[in-house]
Amino acid sequence: MPVRNIILFFFLLAGLTARSQNEKWKAWETEGDTLLNRKDFEGALKLYSKVIDDSKLKDKSVYPAVYKRAVCYYSLNDFDAALKDLDIVIPEFPEMYQARLLRAFVHKEKRDSEPELLDLNEVLKIQPSNPDLLKWRASIYIEKGDYPLAKRDLLNAKAIRDDPETEMYLGSAHYYLGQADSALLSLNKAIELDVTFMPAYLYAGSFCLQEDEFDLALKYLNVALRVEPNNTTALFYKGIALVELKREKEGCSCLTKAFYAGEDDAGDYLKEYCFGIDN
């Protein structure tokens, strides 16, 4: 066989072998996709791992399997393994915003707000008008104490789509910026949008307590307990409002119930206000 034909034969053989390998990896990945859609995360993970281990990531066509394996790890609460896979995928495919979004979720679960915020910022460059992402970023800013930035994002989110959670976060941003009246307006709006939205009542009650507006706090908390009679936080806050209004017997009864339901902070109020009170 002439040398040229030998060279062509080996090129053809190499091409057929590569195609055979790709078809094998694709078959495993497709089977993994079926299991992933069925939420069989462990089964899907094994198949994606076969693709990754067999290919040794020498072909970029297999990188989607790495991302989908990260989805499986995340769904199984193995956040470190998910992060390891995402750190492989993202440098190779920086435009793949789904991977960055998943990595932000992983950092959220790991309570690591700085890299969470970095990934969220990158996703928002692609989806700047996504109200859920704006609200998520605002919640991080609130945790960090960056209230002006939180307020900016929440006002932008509200302009796109208003909902009780947006108004609740906006109420928090207003309050910590020293705008108590605006905070209550936002929380009232949250309640108007959904009268069963418990966090709005709790935030309103808490802010009123901090402002020594005990009667107003009691109004919010009474409605909260009509919505959710067994809410221990509302019961705890109501106990504080009552003892501050010199209605110690009622207040201490609420604080005692809250304490034995698991509100440990109620213990300090019980010691201060309720020793010697006949409940």
Coordinates of C-alpha atoms in Angstrom, one line a residue:
M1 CA 0.0 0.0 0.0
P2 CA 1.5 3.4 -1.0
V3 CA 2.6 5.6 1.8
R4 CA -0.1 8.2 1.0
N5 CA -2.8 5.6 1.2
I6 CA -1.4 4.4 4.6
I7 CA -1.5 7.9 5.9
L8 CA -5.1 8.4 4.6
F9 CA -6.1 5.1 6.2
F10 CA -4.8 6.1 9.6
F11 CA -6.5 9.5 9.4
L12 CA -9.8 7.8 8.4
L13 CA -9.4 5.2 11.3
A14 CA -8.7 8.0 13.8
G15 CA -11.8 9.9 12.6
L16 CA -14.0 6.8 12.9
T17 CA -12.6 6.1 16.3
A18 CA -13.3 9.7 17.5
R19 CA -16.8 9.5 16.1
S20 CA -17.4 6.2 17.8
Q21 CA -16.2 7.7 21.1
N22 CA -18.4 10.8 20.7
E23 CA -21.4 8.6 19.9
K24 CA -20.7 6.5 23.0
W25 CA -20.4 9.6 25.2
K26 CA -23.6 11.1 23.7
A27 CA -25.5 7.9 24.4
W28 CA -24.5 8.0 28.0
E29 CA -25.3 11.7 28.3
T30 CA -28.7 11.2 26.7
E31 CA -29.5 8.4 29.1
G32 CA -28.3 10.6 31.9
D33 CA -30.6 13.4 30.7
T34 CA -33.6 11.0 30.8
L35 CA -32.8 10.2 34.4
L36 CA -32.2 13.8 35.3
N37 CA -35.7 14.7 33.9
R38 CA -37.1 12.0 36.1
K39 CA -35.2 13.5 39.1
D40 CA -33.2 10.4 39.5
F41 CA -30.1 12.5 40.4
E42 CA -27.9 9.7 41.6
G43 CA -28.5 7.6 38.4
A44 CA -27.9 10.6 36.2
L45 CA -24.8 11.5 38.1
K46 CA -23.3 8.1 37.5
L47 CA -23.8 8.4 33.7
Y48 CA -22.4 11.9 33.5
S49 CA -19.4 10.7 35.4
K50 CA -18.9 7.9 32.9
V51 CA -18.8 10.5 30.1
I52 CA -16.4 12.7 32.1
D53 CA -14.1 9.9 33.2
D54 CA -14.0 8.2 29.8
S55 CA -13.4 11.4 27.8
K56 CA -11.0 12.9 30.4
L57 CA -12.5 16.2 29.2
K58 CA -10.3 16.2 26.1
D59 CA -13.3 17.1 23.9
K60 CA -15.3 20.2 24.6
S61 CA -18.4 18.5 23.5
V62 CA -18.6 16.7 26.8
Y63 CA -18.5 19.8 29.0
P64 CA -22.4 20.0 29.1
A65 CA -22.2 16.7 31.0
V66 CA -20.0 18.4 33.6
Y67 CA -22.6 21.2 34.1
K68 CA -25.4 18.7 34.3
R69 CA -23.4 16.6 36.9
A70 CA -23.1 19.9 38.9
V71 CA -26.9 20.1 38.7
C72 CA -27.2 16.6 40.2
Y73 CA -24.7 17.4 42.9
Y74 CA -26.6 20.5 43.8
S75 CA -29.9 18.7 43.9
L76 CA -28.3 16.1 46.2
N77 CA -26.9 18.9 48.5
D78 CA -23.3 18.1 47.7
F79 CA -22.4 21.7 47.2
D80 CA -18.6 21.3 47.3
A81 CA -18.7 18.8 44.4
A82 CA -21.1 21.0 42.5
L83 CA -18.8 24.0 42.9
K84 CA -15.8 22.0 41.7
D85 CA -17.6 21.0 38.5
L86 CA -18.9 24.6 37.9
D87 CA -15.4 25.9 38.3
I88 CA -14.4 23.6 35.4
V89 CA -17.2 24.6 33.1
I90 CA -17.4 28.4 33.6
P91 CA -13.8 29.3 32.4
E92 CA -14.4 27.2 29.3
F93 CA -17.9 28.6 28.6
P94 CA -18.0 32.1 30.3
E95 CA -21.1 33.0 28.2
M96 CA -23.1 30.1 29.8
Y97 CA -25.1 32.2 32.2
Q98 CA -27.0 29.1 33.5
A99 CA -23.7 27.8 35.0
R100 CA -23.0 31.1 36.7
L101 CA -26.5 31.2 38.1
L102 CA -26.2 27.7 39.5
R103 CA -22.9 28.7 41.0
A104 CA -24.6 31.7 42.7
F105 CA -27.1 29.3 44.2
V106 CA -24.3 27.0 45.4
H107 CA -22.6 30.0 47.1
K108 CA -25.9 31.0 48.6
E109 CA -26.3 27.5 50.1
K110 CA -22.7 27.8 51.4
R111 CA -23.5 31.2 52.9
D112 CA -20.6 32.8 50.9
S113 CA -22.1 36.1 49.9
E114 CA -19.1 37.7 48.1
P115 CA -18.7 35.1 45.3
E116 CA -22.5 34.7 45.2
L117 CA -22.8 38.5 44.4
L118 CA -20.0 38.3 41.8
D119 CA -21.8 35.5 39.9
L120 CA -25.2 37.3 40.2
N121 CA -23.7 40.5 38.8
E122 CA -22.5 38.6 35.8
V123 CA -25.9 37.0 35.2
L124 CA -27.6 40.4 35.6
K125 CA -25.4 41.8 32.8
I126 CA -27.2 39.3 30.5
Q127 CA -30.6 39.7 32.2
P128 CA -30.7 43.2 33.6
S129 CA -34.4 43.4 33.8
N130 CA -35.1 40.1 35.6
P131 CA -37.0 41.2 38.7
D132 CA -36.3 37.9 40.6
L133 CA -32.5 38.4 40.1
L134 CA -32.8 42.1 41.1
K135 CA -34.7 41.1 44.3
W136 CA -32.1 38.4 45.0
R137 CA -29.2 40.8 44.7
A138 CA -31.1 43.3 46.9
S139 CA -31.4 40.7 49.6
I140 CA -27.7 40.2 49.6
Y141 CA -27.1 44.0 49.8
I142 CA -29.5 44.1 52.8
E143 CA -27.5 41.4 54.5
K144 CA -24.3 43.3 53.8
G145 CA -25.8 46.6 55.0
D146 CA -25.6 48.2 51.5
Y147 CA -29.2 49.7 51.9
P148 CA -29.0 52.3 49.1
L149 CA -27.9 49.6 46.6
A150 CA -30.7 47.3 47.8
K151 CA -33.3 50.1 47.5
R152 CA -32.1 50.9 43.9
D153 CA -32.5 47.2 42.9
L154 CA -35.9 46.9 44.6
L155 CA -37.3 50.0 43.0
N156 CA -36.2 48.7 39.6
A157 CA -37.7 45.3 40.3
K158 CA -41.0 46.9 41.5
A159 CA -41.2 48.9 38.3
I160 CA -41.0 45.7 36.3
R161 CA -43.2 43.5 38.5
D162 CA -44.5 44.3 42.0
D163 CA -45.1 41.5 44.5
P164 CA -45.3 41.1 48.3
E165 CA -41.7 40.0 48.7
T166 CA -40.3 42.9 46.8
E167 CA -42.3 45.3 49.0
M168 CA -41.2 43.5 52.1
Y169 CA -37.5 43.9 51.2
L170 CA -38.1 47.5 50.1
G171 CA -39.7 48.1 53.5
S172 CA -36.5 46.8 55.2
A173 CA -34.3 49.0 53.0
H174 CA -36.4 52.0 53.8
Y175 CA -36.3 51.3 57.5
Y176 CA -32.5 50.9 57.8
L177 CA -32.1 54.1 55.8
G178 CA -34.0 55.8 58.5
Q179 CA -37.2 56.1 56.5
A180 CA -39.7 54.4 59.0
D181 CA -42.8 55.9 57.4
S182 CA -41.8 54.7 54.0
A183 CA -41.0 51.3 55.4
L184 CA -44.5 50.9 56.7
L185 CA -46.0 52.1 53.5
S186 CA -44.1 49.3 51.6
L187 CA -45.1 46.7 54.2
N188 CA -48.7 47.8 54.0
K189 CA -48.5 47.4 50.2
A190 CA -47.1 43.9 50.6
I191 CA -50.1 43.1 52.8
E192 CA -52.5 44.7 50.3
L193 CA -51.0 42.5 47.6
D194 CA -51.3 39.3 49.7
V195 CA -53.2 39.5 53.1
T196 CA -51.7 36.1 54.1
F197 CA -48.1 37.2 53.5
M198 CA -46.8 36.6 57.1
P199 CA -43.3 38.2 56.8
A200 CA -44.8 41.6 56.1
Y201 CA -46.7 41.5 59.4
L202 CA -43.6 40.3 61.3
Y203 CA -41.4 43.0 59.8
A204 CA -44.0 45.7 60.5
G205 CA -44.5 44.5 64.0
S206 CA -40.7 44.4 64.6
F207 CA -40.1 47.9 63.2
C208 CA -43.0 49.3 65.3
L209 CA -41.5 47.7 68.4
Q210 CA -38.1 49.3 67.6
E211 CA -39.8 52.7 67.2
D212 CA -41.7 52.3 70.5
E213 CA -45.0 52.3 68.6
F214 CA -46.4 49.4 70.7
D215 CA -50.1 50.0 70.0
L216 CA -49.4 49.9 66.3
A217 CA -47.2 46.9 66.6
L218 CA -50.0 45.1 68.5
K219 CA -52.4 45.8 65.6
Y220 CA -50.1 44.2 63.0
L221 CA -49.4 41.2 65.3
N222 CA -53.0 40.5 66.2
V223 CA -53.8 40.3 62.5
A224 CA -50.7 38.1 62.0
L225 CA -52.0 35.7 64.6
R226 CA -55.4 35.6 62.9
V227 CA -53.7 34.6 59.7
E228 CA -51.4 32.1 61.4
P229 CA -52.5 31.4 65.0
N230 CA -49.4 29.2 65.8
N231 CA -46.7 31.6 64.5
T232 CA -44.3 31.7 67.5
T233 CA -42.5 34.8 66.3
A234 CA -45.7 36.8 66.1
L235 CA -46.6 35.5 69.6
F236 CA -43.2 36.6 70.9
Y237 CA -43.5 40.0 69.4
K238 CA -47.0 40.4 70.7
G239 CA -45.8 39.5 74.2
I240 CA -43.2 42.3 74.0
A241 CA -45.8 44.8 72.9
L242 CA -48.1 43.9 75.7
V243 CA -45.6 44.1 78.5
E244 CA -44.3 47.4 77.1
L245 CA -48.0 48.6 77.3
K246 CA -48.0 47.5 81.0
R247 CA -50.4 44.6 80.2
E248 CA -47.9 42.2 81.9
K249 CA -50.3 39.3 82.5
E250 CA -51.3 39.0 78.9
G251 CA -47.8 39.7 77.7
C252 CA -46.2 37.2 79.9
S253 CA -48.7 34.5 78.8
C254 CA -47.7 35.2 75.2
L255 CA -44.0 35.1 76.1
T256 CA -44.3 31.9 78.0
K257 CA -46.1 30.2 75.1
A258 CA -43.5 31.5 72.7
F259 CA -40.6 30.4 74.8
Y260 CA -41.9 26.8 75.2
A261 CA -42.6 26.7 71.5
G262 CA -38.9 27.4 70.8
E263 CA -38.4 31.2 70.8
D264 CA -35.4 31.2 73.1
D265 CA -35.1 35.0 73.1
A266 CA -38.4 35.2 74.9
G267 CA -36.5 33.9 78.0
D268 CA -34.8 37.3 78.6
Y269 CA -38.1 39.1 78.5
L270 CA -39.6 36.5 80.9
K271 CA -36.8 37.2 83.3
E272 CA -37.1 40.9 83.1
Y273 CA -40.9 41.3 83.1
C274 CA -42.6 38.1 84.2
F275 CA -41.0 36.7 87.4
G276 CA -43.6 36.9 90.0
I277 CA -46.5 37.4 87.5
D278 CA -49.3 35.0 87.9
N279 CA -50.0 33.8 84.4

